[in-house]
Amino acid sequence: MDLDWSPTDLAFRDEVRRFLDENLTPELRRAGRLATSVYPDHEASMTWQRILHERGWAAPAWPVEYGGCDWSLTQHYIFDRESTLAGAPALSPMGIRMVAHAIIAFGTAEQKAYFLPRILTGEVFFCQGYSEPEAGSDLASLTMAAVADGDDLVCTGSKIWTTHATEANWIFCLVRTSRLERKQQGITFLLIPMDSPGIQVRPLVMTSGEQVQNQVFFDQVRVPKANVLGRVDDGWTVAKYLLNFERGGAAYGPTLQVMAEALANQAAALLDDPAFAAKLADARIRADVLEILEYRTMSAISHGRDPGPAASTLKILGTELSQRLTELALEAAGPRGRAYQPHAAMPGGPVADYLPPADCYLAGEQWQAVAPLRYFNDRAGSIYAGSNEIQRNIIAKATLGL
Ligand SMILES: Cc1cc2nc3c(=O)[nH]c(=O)nc-3n(C[C@H](O)[C@H](O)[C@H](O)COP(=O)(O)OP(=O)(O)OC[C@H]3O[C@@H](n4cnc5c(N)ncnc54)[C@H](O)[C@@H]3O)c2cc1C
């Protein structure tokens, strides 16, 4: 295993750094730095996507023919790492990082021609309709019905925890088209415009006070059969393919290192306290180890080896360490962290309560005010994209043969 960057990689890293220096405005960096969750402020995220699109870097992992970059795995990693270190706002993953890959693999020529360029520009903004009130970890139990009627499927049911359903103009849904022997059969993957008659969105407010997730209700919603992705009744194949992109590909190491470094700077006075300094040092070492694991996984993939359940391992380690760091930040914020001051942050969705103006008096420093929002928001990391218990099941089966 060779973990050194090659001269070509170093030249690429410098090119990325120059681009970030020239294009990340102070407002965009602020949005990246003060984001309370994996979803930064929507406007900032879309602005950054447009800038990346102009440079041809909005969707580097796509095949080149659809607008992707002909990069090595290492270059992808360098790009993600440098973007995080520079404080770039993250892009919403549901379109570019998730459904686009399924459209590329399973879409008709018409679907590819319509959706892919519009996802790149942000004109089409997708949300994900997988989970239902009675189907989360056991996703194949989903019941939202789609009944064939002429050229349409008529959909009735509801999806829950749908991130950014209020911003999205399309939703990709798993719907039940048949009851067959296995529950994984009879599911269809459907692309639905959010302005279809019969759709209602009910926002859900999180413990952080932000409104990013929603419940989406479908009452006799007519969707043309032309919007089926893949084959009718075979949507599970598409859904599983897409989940590989949802769970894999995230580089936790750089994000965690940035979090730990920021905490060390912000809470410098607390580093005199040996107990706090030891906890922060422990977290920083774990972040470094996690990054080495990511290099190892990347190296295995680039040599054509199967990384095994590495995506599950990295997801568990990454989200748990992130939760530890947000806990430490809350501890460091002390009593100031108890004040509810969402106007200090760049939330991923509107804040439900009355929001004072951004220049309103802050109790304490900005990072102290943001600490509790991040703490609450980060609890979700071990639940979404397949809960950590489910990831442990995957590891138990794949590694221990249980
Ligand atoms: C912030 C956030 C954003 C989300 N965004 C979206 C979105 O955009 N679109 C979407 O479709 N969904 C989204 N989700 C839903 C997410 O995918 C589900 O919450 C997740 O799959 C868990 O399902 P559940 O909430 O129904 O919990 P359950 O499946 O009911 O699980 C409850 C608990 O039981 C444990 N458990 C369940 N089964 C097992 C088992 N076999 N072995 C061991 N433990 C088990 C789970 O780990 C969990 O702790 C989001 C969730 C969150 C928190």
PDB file of C-alpha atoms and ligand atoms in Angstrom, residues 39 94 98 127-139 159-164 172 206 212-213 246-247 377 379-390 393, ligand 1:
ATOM      1  CA  TYR A  39     -26.938  20.356   5.135  1.00  0.00           C
ATOM      2  CA  MET A  94     -29.831  13.632  -2.961  1.00  0.00           C
ATOM      3  CA  MET A  98     -27.524   9.770  -5.157  1.00  0.00           C
ATOM      4  CA  CYS A 127     -35.523  14.811  -2.241  1.00  0.00           C
ATOM      5  CA  GLN A 128     -35.553  11.146  -1.211  1.00  0.00           C
ATOM      6  CA  GLY A 129     -38.817   9.306  -0.486  1.00  0.00           C
ATOM      7  CA  TYR A 130     -37.715   5.947   0.930  1.00  0.00           C
ATOM      8  CA  SER A 131     -38.738   5.882   4.630  1.00  0.00           C
ATOM      9  CA  GLU A 132     -42.350   5.541   5.731  1.00  0.00           C
ATOM     10  CA  PRO A 133     -43.869   5.737   9.217  1.00  0.00           C
ATOM     11  CA  GLU A 134     -43.799   1.907   9.428  1.00  0.00           C
ATOM     12  CA  ALA A 135     -40.769   1.238   7.202  1.00  0.00           C
ATOM     13  CA  GLY A 136     -37.332   2.586   8.136  1.00  0.00           C
ATOM     14  CA  SER A 137     -34.616   0.028   8.844  1.00  0.00           C
ATOM     15  CA  ASP A 138     -36.927  -2.610   7.414  1.00  0.00           C
ATOM     16  CA  LEU A 139     -37.386  -0.591   4.241  1.00  0.00           C
ATOM     17  CA  LYS A 159     -43.193   9.204   3.196  1.00  0.00           C
ATOM     18  CA  ILE A 160     -41.493  10.503   6.330  1.00  0.00           C
ATOM     19  CA  TRP A 161     -38.222  12.184   7.383  1.00  0.00           C
ATOM     20  CA  THR A 162     -37.987  13.506   3.830  1.00  0.00           C
ATOM     21  CA  THR A 163     -35.072  15.929   3.960  1.00  0.00           C
ATOM     22  CA  HIS A 164     -35.535  19.190   1.988  1.00  0.00           C
ATOM     23  CA  PHE A 172     -37.639   9.866  -5.935  1.00  0.00           C
ATOM     24  CA  MET A 206     -36.108  18.872  14.958  1.00  0.00           C
ATOM     25  CA  VAL A 212     -35.207  20.246   7.440  1.00  0.00           C
ATOM     26  CA  GLN A 213     -37.205  16.991   7.516  1.00  0.00           C
ATOM     27  CA  GLU A 246     -25.696   7.177   0.003  1.00  0.00           C
ATOM     28  CA  ARG A 247     -23.534   5.225   2.471  1.00  0.00           C
ATOM     29  CA  ASN A 377     -28.514  17.947  14.917  1.00  0.00           C
ATOM     30  CA  ARG A 379     -27.647  12.949  17.086  1.00  0.00           C
ATOM     31  CA  ALA A 380     -29.251  12.072  13.738  1.00  0.00           C
ATOM     32  CA  GLY A 381     -25.923  10.899  12.233  1.00  0.00           C
ATOM     33  CA  SER A 382     -26.182   7.457  13.780  1.00  0.00           C
ATOM     34  CA  ILE A 383     -29.762   7.058  12.486  1.00  0.00           C
ATOM     35  CA  TYR A 384     -29.882   8.248   8.878  1.00  0.00           C
ATOM     36  CA  ALA A 385     -28.395   6.439   5.861  1.00  0.00           C
ATOM     37  CA  GLY A 386     -29.037   3.143   7.666  1.00  0.00           C
ATOM     38  CA  SER A 387     -28.760   3.265  11.472  1.00  0.00           C
ATOM     39  CA  ASN A 388     -25.469   2.279  13.108  1.00  0.00           C
ATOM     40  CA  GLU A 389     -27.116  -0.842  14.563  1.00  0.00           C
ATOM     41  CA  ILE A 390     -27.972  -1.917  11.027  1.00  0.00           C
ATOM     42  CA  ASN A 393     -25.486  -6.174  11.545  1.00  0.00           C
TER      43      ASN A 393
HETATM   44  C1  LIG B   1     -31.985  13.631  10.039  1.00  0.00           C
HETATM   45  C2  LIG B   1     -32.611  12.532   9.256  1.00  0.00           C
HETATM   46  C3  LIG B   1     -32.779  12.680   7.898  1.00  0.00           C
HETATM   47  C4  LIG B   1     -33.405  11.685   7.145  1.00  0.00           C
HETATM   48  N1  LIG B   1     -33.618  11.902   5.811  1.00  0.00           N
HETATM   49  C5  LIG B   1     -34.316  10.970   5.107  1.00  0.00           C
HETATM   50  C6  LIG B   1     -34.667  11.232   3.743  1.00  0.00           C
HETATM   51  O1  LIG B   1     -34.348  12.287   3.174  1.00  0.00           O
HETATM   52  N2  LIG B   1     -35.371  10.296   3.082  1.00  0.00           N
HETATM   53  C7  LIG B   1     -35.742   9.109   3.656  1.00  0.00           C
HETATM   54  O2  LIG B   1     -36.345   8.291   2.977  1.00  0.00           O
HETATM   55  N3  LIG B   1     -35.437   8.838   4.952  1.00  0.00           N
HETATM   56  C8  LIG B   1     -34.735   9.752   5.690  1.00  0.00           C
HETATM   57  N4  LIG B   1     -34.432   9.511   7.007  1.00  0.00           N
HETATM   58  C9  LIG B   1     -34.966   8.282   7.628  1.00  0.00           C
HETATM   59  C10 LIG B   1     -33.904   7.269   7.993  1.00  0.00           C
HETATM   60  O3  LIG B   1     -33.460   6.579   6.864  1.00  0.00           O
HETATM   61  C11 LIG B   1     -34.550   6.336   9.036  1.00  0.00           C
HETATM   62  O4  LIG B   1     -34.772   7.109  10.205  1.00  0.00           O
HETATM   63  C12 LIG B   1     -33.674   5.152   9.359  1.00  0.00           C
HETATM   64  O5  LIG B   1     -33.601   4.272   8.269  1.00  0.00           O
HETATM   65  C13 LIG B   1     -34.209   4.376  10.597  1.00  0.00           C
HETATM   66  O6  LIG B   1     -35.562   4.065  10.427  1.00  0.00           O
HETATM   67  P1  LIG B   1     -36.651   4.431  11.544  1.00  0.00           P
HETATM   68  O7  LIG B   1     -36.477   5.869  11.907  1.00  0.00           O
HETATM   69  O8  LIG B   1     -37.977   4.007  11.045  1.00  0.00           O
HETATM   70  O9  LIG B   1     -36.247   3.601  12.816  1.00  0.00           O
HETATM   71  P2  LIG B   1     -36.513   1.985  13.081  1.00  0.00           P
HETATM   72  O10 LIG B   1     -36.208   1.279  11.825  1.00  0.00           O
HETATM   73  O11 LIG B   1     -37.906   1.928  13.616  1.00  0.00           O
HETATM   74  O12 LIG B   1     -35.461   1.706  14.149  1.00  0.00           O
HETATM   75  C14 LIG B   1     -35.625   2.082  15.528  1.00  0.00           C
HETATM   76  C15 LIG B   1     -34.399   1.590  16.274  1.00  0.00           C
HETATM   77  O13 LIG B   1     -34.305   0.150  16.214  1.00  0.00           O
HETATM   78  C16 LIG B   1     -33.040  -0.253  15.671  1.00  0.00           C
HETATM   79  N5  LIG B   1     -33.231  -1.410  14.793  1.00  0.00           N
HETATM   80  C17 LIG B   1     -34.152  -1.588  13.831  1.00  0.00           C
HETATM   81  N6  LIG B   1     -34.006  -2.781  13.219  1.00  0.00           N
HETATM   82  C18 LIG B   1     -32.942  -3.386  13.817  1.00  0.00           C
HETATM   83  C19 LIG B   1     -32.256  -4.626  13.623  1.00  0.00           C
HETATM   84  N7  LIG B   1     -32.648  -5.493  12.684  1.00  0.00           N
HETATM   85  N8  LIG B   1     -31.188  -4.906  14.392  1.00  0.00           N
HETATM   86  C20 LIG B   1     -30.768  -4.018  15.355  1.00  0.00           C
HETATM   87  N9  LIG B   1     -31.371  -2.845  15.592  1.00  0.00           N
HETATM   88  C21 LIG B   1     -32.432  -2.513  14.830  1.00  0.00           C
HETATM   89  C22 LIG B   1     -32.566   0.955  14.851  1.00  0.00           C
HETATM   90  O14 LIG B   1     -31.164   0.974  14.743  1.00  0.00           O
HETATM   91  C23 LIG B   1     -33.075   2.111  15.700  1.00  0.00           C
HETATM   92  O15 LIG B   1     -32.193   2.389  16.748  1.00  0.00           O
HETATM   93  C24 LIG B   1     -33.811  10.475   7.772  1.00  0.00           C
HETATM   94  C25 LIG B   1     -33.608  10.310   9.153  1.00  0.00           C
HETATM   95  C26 LIG B   1     -33.023  11.332   9.895  1.00  0.00           C
HETATM   96  C27 LIG B   1     -32.849  11.126  11.368  1.00  0.00           C
END
